[in-house]
Amino acid sequence: MSLLEVRNLKTYFYTDAGVGKAVDDISFTLDRGKTLGIVGESGCGKSVTSLSIMRLVDTTVGRYEGGEIIFDGRDILKLPEREMQKLRGDKLSMIFQEPMTSLNPVFTVGYQISESLMLHKGMDKKQAWQRSIELLEMVGIPEPARRVDEYPHQLSGGMRQRVMIAMALSGDPELLIADEPTTALDVTIQAQILALLKSLQEQLNMAIIIITHDLGVIAEMADEVAVMYAGDIVEMAPTRELFSDPKHPYTIGLMNSIPDIEENAERLRTLEGLVPSLYDMPAGCRFAPRCQFACEQCSKSRIGLTALGGGRQVRCRRFEQ
Amino acid sequence: MGKYIRKRLLQAIPVVFGITLLTFFIMKLAPGGPLGGMISPRSSSEALQRAQEKLGLNQPIIVQYWNWLKELVQGNFGYSTFNGQNVLEMILERLPATLLLTVTSFVFSFVVGVPLGVYSATHKYSKGDYGLTVFSFIGISIPSFFFGMGMIYIFAMKLKWFPTSGFGSALFRGTGFQLFLHKLRYLVMPALVMSLANLSSVMRFARSSMIETLNQDYIRTARAKGLAERAVIYRHALKNSLIPVITIFGQSIPNLFGGAYITEKVFGWPGMGLLGVDAIGNRDYQVLMGLTLFTAILVLPGNLLADIMYSAVDPRIRY
């Protein structure tokens, strides 16, 4: 059985501007120890997908309109909030994009890690503090016994992201969701953090969902990739296949916009047009307005995912039978 | 920290000097002069001159200031032109009653205002939040004399729950706990009246600051950790949202010692505020100068205390 199975998840936002279908009927599965990459432009629903799995979507405006998220055999969307709290930070952890602002500035690093340990592992203060030092050491922070006493502002961005990872690891997670974990960091630090995540994954056999707009990160980390566009998964494939043979016109566009080191281009290639507004989606294929292969039929009705074999799926009329 | 406090105290010296300058010359600018309260149309000009000489008012203004400052440095705030009493003694005599009233209302404003603000923020746009918002606007807008007299009319005259004014009856003979209860009945209304505006603004500040804090990334992190909403709000958000609240706390400290002129007058509360109002009526310049100076100087330790509290709450602030 898969560790995580997302089936037909729909997360909508209800605002004055209308109904925003941030995540609209997506499905995927993830096995223990594997990494799924979710890639897409800003606003495509990748972060909302991750927040939905954590059930941290702001319920004053957002609602789960359907679907199931089966984690370890239980449907997360049906769990009472108390049960969900036991899961969060324990078996199900998340790290965020902004290490600079994701740690509470008024508590020490040690306190923030200990808090999680005391909550989920039933440790007392002293044990938790000791374990925090070990965790800091595990994520490669030098002089952990000294750093544990420091406040977030005394650490660099990379160090803070390591602290976030240490905190996420405190509950021995089975699934770690990393939402753009390296976007805010320098390139050299990025590589370090990715290497760290990989080695921790091997040690702890955890599954990772890595969310990014950076295809380089995907190539580095993921076993399988889901390409998201405007709330839809438009293509799913094992990483190697996706890069060597992208099927969906959007994926092809993304691949083409990676600058080639051999090529001496004057301008960077981009995808023409804009992502449609969440509140005003095209009726048929959501990519049709920007697609070079689009024909009249594309904009008429919704297009389903077509399985192509070899674990590949694509949402495009050209592959429909 | 010790070094910082020493530095701040040294910086205070020129500020205090400035305060004395302003206090003195603003008083001198006021029309009438101290003798205005003592003369009648029948006073002879010789008598007036004698009084002026006795009080040193015929000397150049700078000399007058110098004389006043010289005495001040030695802890002498001068003597009331009205009844000849030592000004500092008059102030210190009134201080306990004022402190009782102001500290009570101060504690009440924060102890009640902060939780209400937190409630408002966590139940943003609910009926309760709207109710509290309306309440706070009323609280800020109603002048204290109006609110005070309204309270007296309803709770003292009609319902007879509380006495109309003063601070204890001369006829009361009880001791211990009974005396405490007796005094408490006098304290309730003026303390409430004094709290209202302060409580309202504390509540508004706490609300907006809490709302801002709850949108921070680290609050999402705290939730992702599996903390219950209560722990997220009261442990992770509250401490951060208190930082702006401390600012009003620091700014309110001088008011603690200044007393409330209007509230004390309305309720006949024998504190410094009433002393000030009476001094104005009596053209008692020395007493007014003493009170102004006393309160103004207390702004300095108030601000210092607020700054020290910042660093206690926020580790990013270090001196």
XYZ file of C-alpha atoms in Angstrom:
640
model
C 0.000 0.000 0.000
C 1.196 3.455 -0.789
C 2.039 5.778 2.048
C 0.070 8.621 0.556
C -2.749 8.486 -1.871
C -4.411 11.668 -3.021
C -7.643 11.054 -4.898
C -9.586 13.709 -6.754
C -8.601 16.433 -4.300
C -10.367 19.738 -4.768
C -9.460 22.780 -2.705
C -11.419 25.885 -3.559
C -11.236 29.396 -2.202
C -14.312 31.496 -1.722
C -13.601 35.207 -1.892
C -15.273 38.384 -3.042
C -13.725 37.833 -6.458
C -15.542 34.529 -6.803
C -14.617 30.879 -6.438
C -10.947 30.152 -6.929
C -10.288 26.573 -7.911
C -6.730 26.483 -6.592
C -6.561 22.703 -6.675
C -9.060 21.092 -8.980
C -9.372 17.358 -8.976
C -5.834 16.088 -8.619
C -4.712 12.571 -7.816
C -1.352 10.988 -7.165
C 0.266 8.359 -4.993
C 3.567 8.242 -3.205
C 5.419 5.271 -1.731
C 7.639 5.182 1.342
C 11.153 6.360 0.727
C 10.266 7.913 -2.624
C 10.288 11.511 -3.750
C 7.574 13.200 -5.702
C 8.313 16.529 -7.277
C 5.522 18.954 -7.951
C 6.515 21.614 -10.407
C 4.689 24.569 -11.870
C 4.521 28.327 -12.111
C 3.470 30.587 -9.243
C -0.224 30.244 -8.583
C -0.619 26.831 -10.192
C -1.809 25.280 -6.936
C 1.309 23.485 -5.849
C 1.526 25.151 -2.445
C -2.184 24.726 -1.836
C -1.764 21.033 -2.594
C 0.864 20.739 0.112
C -1.105 22.799 2.608
C -4.118 20.614 1.864
C -2.177 17.496 2.773
C -1.165 19.168 6.054
C -4.740 20.392 6.335
C -3.421 23.872 6.969
C -5.504 25.649 4.358
C -7.032 28.771 5.892
C -10.576 27.579 6.466
C -12.014 31.071 6.676
C -11.718 31.283 2.888
C -10.658 27.839 1.722
C -12.648 24.633 1.624
C -11.966 21.039 0.645
C -14.624 20.460 -1.940
C -14.047 16.821 -2.416
C -11.661 13.958 -2.735
C -9.619 11.967 -0.288
C -6.120 12.151 1.093
C -5.260 8.708 2.378
C -2.169 8.822 4.560
C -1.104 5.583 6.191
C -4.536 4.113 5.551
C -6.550 6.991 7.027
C -8.377 9.750 5.208
C -6.809 12.934 6.516
C -9.704 15.084 5.394
C -12.033 13.157 7.683
C -9.830 13.201 10.792
C -10.948 15.320 13.725
C -8.672 18.336 14.300
C -7.153 16.780 17.451
C -6.075 13.667 15.556
C -4.715 15.866 12.822
C -2.618 17.781 15.347
C -1.087 14.509 16.502
C -0.114 13.767 12.937
C 1.287 17.180 12.049
C 4.905 17.582 12.958
C 5.054 13.902 13.839
C 4.483 11.463 10.975
C 3.659 14.289 8.617
C 6.065 17.215 8.521
C 6.559 20.250 6.433
C 9.273 22.775 5.751
C 8.633 26.102 4.135
C 9.981 28.449 1.566
C 11.045 31.288 3.805
C 13.556 30.170 6.401
C 14.048 33.826 7.349
C 10.503 34.235 8.605
C 9.386 30.697 9.323
C 10.983 30.517 12.744
C 9.510 32.394 15.652
C 11.876 35.292 16.421
C 11.206 35.379 20.144
C 12.077 31.795 21.018
C 15.416 30.036 20.923
C 16.083 27.443 18.285
C 16.308 24.801 20.995
C 12.955 25.777 22.431
C 11.278 25.550 19.059
C 12.632 22.088 18.366
C 12.031 20.898 21.931
C 8.441 22.023 21.777
C 7.753 19.548 19.019
C 9.608 16.758 20.824
C 7.725 17.324 24.052
C 4.464 17.391 22.145
C 4.920 14.262 20.057
C 7.518 12.198 21.856
C 6.402 12.832 25.413
C 9.924 13.897 26.385
C 10.572 16.146 29.356
C 12.348 19.433 28.924
C 15.822 18.089 29.528
C 15.509 15.112 27.214
C 13.992 17.269 24.524
C 16.829 19.780 24.792
C 19.386 16.983 24.520
C 17.592 15.530 21.523
C 17.397 18.984 19.918
C 21.174 19.202 20.048
C 21.411 15.778 18.390
C 18.975 16.823 15.688
C 20.923 20.005 15.024
C 24.031 17.902 14.672
C 22.213 15.558 12.317
C 21.290 18.402 9.973
C 24.885 19.556 9.911
C 24.883 22.585 12.164
C 28.339 23.197 13.613
C 28.619 23.588 17.375
C 25.051 22.432 17.993
C 25.400 22.722 21.764
C 26.003 26.436 21.382
C 23.577 27.051 18.516
C 20.719 25.457 20.398
C 20.670 28.469 22.715
C 20.553 31.010 19.935
C 17.671 32.913 18.463
C 16.737 32.648 14.775
C 18.069 36.108 13.954
C 21.529 34.986 14.997
C 21.596 32.356 12.245
C 22.049 32.652 8.490
C 19.326 31.658 6.034
C 20.883 28.293 5.294
C 21.321 27.562 8.995
C 17.722 28.499 9.625
C 16.524 26.140 6.937
C 18.587 23.422 8.614
C 16.865 24.250 11.889
C 13.512 23.979 10.117
C 14.545 20.573 8.819
C 15.693 19.496 12.285
C 12.334 20.565 13.621
C 10.504 18.684 10.881
C 12.537 15.583 11.643
C 11.838 15.654 15.361
C 8.842 13.371 15.004
C 10.511 10.797 12.701
C 8.258 11.760 9.799
C 7.116 9.236 7.225
C 6.346 12.056 4.839
C 8.183 15.334 4.588
C 6.665 18.064 2.467
C 9.236 20.590 1.341
C 7.593 23.656 -0.145
C 10.255 25.471 -2.164
C 12.866 24.653 0.480
C 15.719 26.266 -1.394
C 14.094 29.132 -3.264
C 15.192 31.782 -0.788
C 18.746 30.500 -0.466
C 22.025 31.084 -2.280
C 22.848 28.560 -4.969
C 25.688 26.957 -3.002
C 23.512 26.659 0.081
C 20.723 25.254 -2.106
C 22.914 22.369 -3.154
C 23.863 21.676 0.459
C 20.262 21.641 1.631
C 19.187 19.338 -1.196
C 22.069 16.967 -0.458
C 21.088 17.028 3.191
C 17.467 16.179 2.409
C 18.581 13.310 0.214
C 20.897 11.787 2.776
C 18.284 12.146 5.523
C 15.767 10.458 3.278
C 18.068 7.478 2.882
C 18.761 7.294 6.609
C 15.142 7.592 7.697
C 13.377 6.062 4.709
C 10.920 8.910 4.512
C 8.869 9.949 1.542
C 9.357 13.493 0.323
C 7.117 15.771 -1.668
C 9.240 18.546 -3.027
C 7.462 21.542 -4.401
C 9.338 23.890 -6.623
C 9.316 25.923 -9.774
C 12.933 25.006 -10.331
C 13.375 22.119 -12.769
C 16.967 21.769 -11.586
C 15.757 20.873 -8.102
C 13.341 18.354 -9.599
C 16.050 16.707 -11.662
C 18.229 16.481 -8.570
C 15.657 15.145 -6.147
C 12.555 13.563 -7.573
C 11.783 9.980 -8.571
C 8.546 11.057 -10.112
C 7.225 14.425 -11.198
C 3.789 15.981 -11.325
C 3.571 19.047 -13.522
C 0.824 21.361 -12.356
C -0.888 24.042 -14.362
C -3.784 26.194 -13.142
C -4.927 23.769 -10.465
C -4.567 20.674 -12.654
C -1.921 18.024 -12.929
C -1.174 18.144 -16.640
C 1.498 15.521 -16.749
C 2.921 12.854 -14.477
C 5.994 10.849 -15.261
C 9.133 9.319 -13.800
C 11.705 12.103 -13.672
C 14.073 10.688 -16.271
C 11.319 10.149 -18.814
C 9.849 13.550 -18.205
C 13.093 15.267 -18.987
C 14.008 13.105 -21.946
C 10.585 13.016 -23.520
C 8.086 15.597 -22.254
C 4.603 15.018 -23.665
C 2.378 17.855 -22.603
C 2.814 21.104 -24.531
C 3.173 22.959 -21.217
C 5.938 20.646 -20.035
C 7.639 21.055 -23.392
C 7.370 24.815 -22.959
C 8.906 24.597 -19.486
C 11.782 22.472 -20.738
C 12.394 24.881 -23.581
C 12.637 27.805 -21.249
C 15.664 26.291 -19.520
C 18.614 28.200 -21.004
C 21.007 25.948 -22.895
C 24.663 26.293 -22.033
C 25.680 25.488 -25.625
C 23.385 28.016 -27.160
C 24.297 31.665 -27.428
C 20.846 33.116 -27.227
C 20.245 36.841 -27.015
C 17.015 36.482 -25.110
C 15.738 33.821 -22.767
C 12.892 31.793 -24.155
C 9.611 32.112 -22.344
C 6.128 30.713 -22.522
C 3.913 33.277 -24.191
C 0.857 34.472 -22.303
C -0.193 34.275 -18.686
C -1.600 31.663 -16.333
C -5.399 32.067 -16.346
C -6.916 33.606 -13.251
C -8.166 31.114 -10.674
C -11.499 32.870 -10.790
C -11.894 32.761 -14.519
C -10.797 29.431 -15.915
C -11.160 28.480 -19.577
C -13.910 25.912 -20.024
C -11.869 23.292 -21.822
C -8.150 22.698 -21.592
C -6.751 25.384 -19.283
C -3.555 25.603 -21.244
C -5.281 25.957 -24.598
C -5.003 29.759 -24.813
C -1.198 29.478 -24.634
C -0.804 26.223 -26.518
C 0.725 26.103 -29.968
C -1.103 22.850 -30.772
C -4.503 24.051 -29.617
C -7.449 23.517 -31.894
C -11.120 24.368 -31.596
C -12.002 21.170 -29.776
C -9.512 21.862 -26.995
C -11.510 24.734 -25.567
C -14.821 22.882 -25.658
C -14.737 20.387 -22.816
C -12.515 19.327 -19.947
C -9.815 16.883 -20.873
C -9.023 13.900 -18.680
C -5.684 12.347 -17.873
C -4.619 9.711 -20.340
C -2.409 6.864 -19.121
C 0.423 6.233 -21.518
C 2.005 3.231 -19.794
C 5.291 3.211 -17.905
C 3.671 5.249 -15.131
C 3.085 8.179 -17.416
C -0.054 10.246 -17.582
C -0.822 13.312 -19.607
C -3.772 15.650 -19.853
C -3.870 16.517 -23.555
C -6.325 15.878 -26.347
C -3.555 14.822 -28.679
C -2.952 11.707 -26.595
C -6.587 10.804 -26.077
C -7.824 7.785 -27.970
C 22.558 46.198 29.831
C 23.986 47.964 32.889
C 26.084 50.111 30.628
C 23.060 50.946 28.533
C 21.046 52.008 31.577
C 23.903 54.201 32.798
C 24.133 55.802 29.396
C 20.415 56.450 29.311
C 20.529 58.005 32.770
C 23.332 60.323 31.706
C 21.385 61.289 28.604
C 18.485 62.124 30.880
C 20.363 64.997 32.526
C 20.101 67.495 29.650
C 16.525 66.387 29.046
C 15.578 67.116 32.643
C 17.261 70.506 32.314
C 15.143 71.162 29.213
C 12.043 70.134 31.104
C 12.754 72.664 33.860
C 13.272 75.391 31.262
C 9.996 74.650 29.516
C 8.025 74.239 32.719
C 9.287 77.504 34.127
C 8.897 79.679 31.079
C 5.532 78.309 30.021
C 4.284 79.128 33.487
C 5.743 82.604 33.190
C 3.919 83.078 29.891
C 0.590 82.358 31.539
C -1.304 85.592 32.113
C -2.138 86.784 35.577
C 0.827 85.738 37.631
C 0.782 84.226 41.104
C -0.380 87.419 42.749
C -3.531 87.482 40.669
C -5.159 85.111 43.116
C -4.262 87.164 46.174
C -5.198 90.711 45.282
C -8.543 92.349 45.340
C -9.519 95.574 43.571
C -8.878 97.315 46.877
C -5.291 96.135 47.311
C -2.931 99.092 47.379
C -0.068 99.270 44.940
C 2.390 99.358 47.862
C 0.994 96.118 49.201
C 1.294 94.625 45.734
C 4.872 95.787 45.451
C 5.709 94.381 48.869
C 4.261 91.028 47.935
C 6.202 91.046 44.682
C 9.423 91.770 46.476
C 8.739 89.118 49.063
C 8.241 86.508 46.364
C 11.150 87.806 44.271
C 8.860 88.537 41.342
C 10.448 91.934 40.681
C 13.769 90.357 39.754
C 14.738 89.678 36.117
C 13.114 86.531 34.864
C 16.391 84.726 34.326
C 17.363 85.350 37.936
C 14.016 84.030 39.050
C 14.613 80.884 37.030
C 18.081 80.496 38.450
C 16.823 80.813 42.002
C 14.099 78.263 41.343
C 16.530 75.845 39.700
C 19.034 76.202 42.541
C 16.420 75.184 45.089
C 15.135 72.440 42.818
C 18.517 70.765 42.632
C 18.473 70.563 46.409
C 15.083 68.874 46.305
C 13.090 71.954 47.153
C 10.121 72.350 44.840
C 9.200 75.641 46.470
C 6.206 76.628 48.525
C 2.598 77.065 47.623
C 1.806 80.713 47.020
C -1.680 79.930 48.200
C -1.114 78.359 51.596
C 2.635 78.324 52.051
C 2.934 74.544 52.238
C 5.984 72.746 50.848
C 5.073 71.720 47.286
C 6.922 68.428 47.320
C 5.214 67.482 50.570
C 1.855 68.347 49.062
C 2.590 66.168 46.060
C 3.879 63.249 48.078
C 0.886 63.468 50.352
C -1.422 63.057 47.374
C 0.680 60.454 45.578
C -0.645 57.281 47.312
C -4.292 58.026 46.497
C -3.390 58.805 42.907
C -1.261 55.700 42.552
C -4.025 53.531 43.954
C -6.441 54.870 41.374
C -4.107 54.949 38.394
C -2.405 51.612 39.017
C -5.767 49.909 39.494
C -7.135 51.313 36.267
C -3.853 50.652 34.470
C -3.722 47.012 35.502
C -7.391 46.653 34.645
C -6.901 48.151 31.172
C -4.111 45.758 30.285
C -5.383 42.648 32.019
C -8.764 43.054 30.359
C -7.764 44.901 27.182
C -5.151 42.434 25.930
C -7.332 39.297 26.164
C -10.249 41.150 24.589
C -7.977 42.284 21.766
C -6.767 38.721 21.289
C -10.343 37.508 21.224
C -11.251 40.135 18.655
C -8.287 39.177 16.484
C -8.920 35.449 16.624
C -12.615 35.956 15.927
C -12.052 38.580 13.290
C -15.276 39.895 11.696
C -17.482 37.865 14.020
C -20.337 39.405 15.975
C -18.177 39.474 19.093
C -15.442 41.326 17.237
C -17.881 43.907 15.887
C -19.370 44.326 19.360
C -15.952 44.948 20.876
C -15.029 47.320 18.070
C -18.123 49.413 18.697
C -17.431 49.290 22.423
C -13.874 50.492 21.958
C -14.893 53.374 19.702
C -17.423 54.453 22.293
C -14.787 54.036 24.988
C -12.306 56.212 23.151
C -14.877 58.841 22.196
C -16.793 59.419 25.422
C -15.153 62.189 27.454
C -14.351 61.001 30.956
C -16.309 63.774 32.666
C -19.446 62.732 30.821
C -18.947 59.043 31.479
C -18.063 59.791 35.104
C -21.148 61.876 35.728
C -23.309 59.346 33.959
C -21.926 56.628 36.223
C -22.560 58.753 39.296
C -26.096 59.421 38.194
C -26.933 55.779 37.498
C -24.884 53.772 39.964
C -24.603 56.195 42.857
C -27.762 58.258 42.803
C -30.336 55.915 41.271
C -29.080 52.444 42.162
C -27.072 53.513 45.209
C -24.501 50.771 44.626
C -21.525 53.022 45.056
C -20.837 56.295 46.844
C -20.902 59.411 44.681
C -17.422 60.676 45.447
C -14.491 60.863 47.814
C -12.265 58.190 49.219
C -13.866 56.750 52.306
C -16.288 58.151 54.819
C -15.020 59.978 57.885
C -17.673 58.174 59.912
C -16.502 54.689 58.997
C -14.936 52.877 61.946
C -14.172 49.439 60.504
C -10.655 48.028 60.203
C -8.827 45.387 58.216
C -10.796 43.665 55.515
C -13.892 45.734 56.193
C -11.949 48.919 55.708
C -10.572 47.509 52.489
C -14.072 46.757 51.216
C -15.221 50.188 52.291
C -12.438 51.870 50.318
C -12.962 49.537 47.391
C -16.524 50.805 46.947
C -15.114 54.292 46.455
C -12.490 53.076 44.048
C -14.673 51.137 41.597
C -16.278 53.969 39.642
C -13.326 56.323 39.191
C -11.097 53.384 38.295
C -13.574 52.185 35.659
C -13.949 55.655 34.213
C -10.211 56.062 34.017
C -9.774 52.631 32.441
C -12.318 52.986 29.713
C -10.326 54.969 27.169
C -7.067 53.227 27.954
C -8.661 49.802 27.841
C -10.212 50.599 24.495
C -6.960 51.667 22.923
C -5.051 48.733 24.432
C -7.692 46.460 22.954
C -7.417 48.017 19.496
C -3.654 47.826 19.548
C -3.668 44.240 20.776
C -6.186 43.305 18.082
C -4.365 44.764 15.119
C -1.026 43.564 16.355
C -2.388 40.063 16.898
C -3.957 39.952 13.446
C -0.668 40.948 11.913
C 1.222 38.362 13.931
C -1.200 35.589 13.037
C -0.376 36.139 9.365
C 3.319 35.529 9.925
C 5.081 32.513 8.486
C 6.210 31.275 11.895
C 2.593 30.916 12.976
C 2.070 28.535 10.066
C 5.213 26.720 11.213
C 3.798 26.433 14.727
C 0.608 24.943 13.319
C 2.565 22.580 11.086
C 4.305 21.357 14.222
C 0.987 20.032 15.461
C 0.438 22.598 18.204
C -3.135 23.153 19.277
C -4.618 26.502 18.275
C -4.477 27.728 21.872
C -0.757 27.128 22.090
C -0.275 28.769 18.711
C -2.105 31.886 19.841
C -1.052 32.224 23.451
C 2.498 30.935 23.176
C 3.703 31.780 19.681
C 1.611 34.750 18.653
C 0.964 36.598 21.897
C 4.574 37.263 22.793
C 5.239 38.712 19.357
C 2.100 40.777 19.303
C 2.864 42.346 22.681
C 5.706 44.417 21.278
C 3.546 47.354 20.116
C 1.413 47.035 23.229
C 4.515 47.693 25.316
C 4.819 51.045 23.598
C 1.483 52.197 24.968
C 2.437 50.680 28.289
C 5.561 52.836 28.430
C 3.715 55.903 27.257
C 1.102 55.445 29.966
C 3.558 55.316 32.848
C 3.754 59.113 33.338
C -0.034 59.184 33.513
C 0.204 56.890 36.502
C 1.874 59.633 38.458
C 0.193 62.575 36.856
C -3.146 61.397 38.017
C -6.306 62.133 36.168
C -7.279 65.761 36.528
C -10.803 65.358 35.265
C -11.655 61.977 36.744
C -10.310 62.979 40.144
C -12.248 66.217 40.047
C -15.490 64.524 39.053
C -15.187 61.930 41.816
C -13.590 64.199 44.408
C -10.687 61.790 44.595
C -7.999 63.244 46.851
C -5.088 62.689 44.482
C -2.646 64.759 42.491
C -5.151 65.470 39.744
C -7.465 67.171 42.198
C -4.480 69.016 43.653
C -3.703 70.280 40.158
C -7.253 71.386 39.417
C -7.409 73.217 42.741
C -4.019 74.809 42.102
C -5.271 76.151 38.782
C -8.271 77.677 40.533
C -6.042 79.176 43.189
C -3.428 80.439 40.735
C -0.969 78.414 42.728
C 1.923 78.549 40.266
C 4.435 76.796 42.455
C 2.217 73.785 42.940
C 1.405 73.593 39.239
C 5.054 73.857 38.297
C 5.900 71.195 40.806
C 3.235 68.849 39.469
C 4.181 69.439 35.845
C 7.832 68.885 36.547
C 7.194 65.802 38.624
C 5.121 64.177 35.890
C 7.344 65.252 33.028
C 10.449 63.861 34.649
C 8.713 60.522 35.126
C 8.400 60.172 31.352
C 12.084 59.336 31.309
C 12.081 56.255 33.550
C 8.821 55.282 31.844
C 10.465 55.198 28.450
C 13.499 53.447 29.856
C 11.298 50.805 31.422
C 9.487 50.291 28.117
C 12.805 49.885 26.302
C 13.981 47.355 28.843
C 10.719 45.471 28.453
C 11.185 45.380 24.681
C 14.428 43.551 25.110
C 12.808 41.167 27.562
C 10.148 40.236 25.018
C 12.110 40.475 21.793
C 15.563 38.893 21.706
C 16.406 40.815 18.534
C 16.519 43.967 20.639
C 19.725 44.068 22.633
C 21.416 47.043 24.181
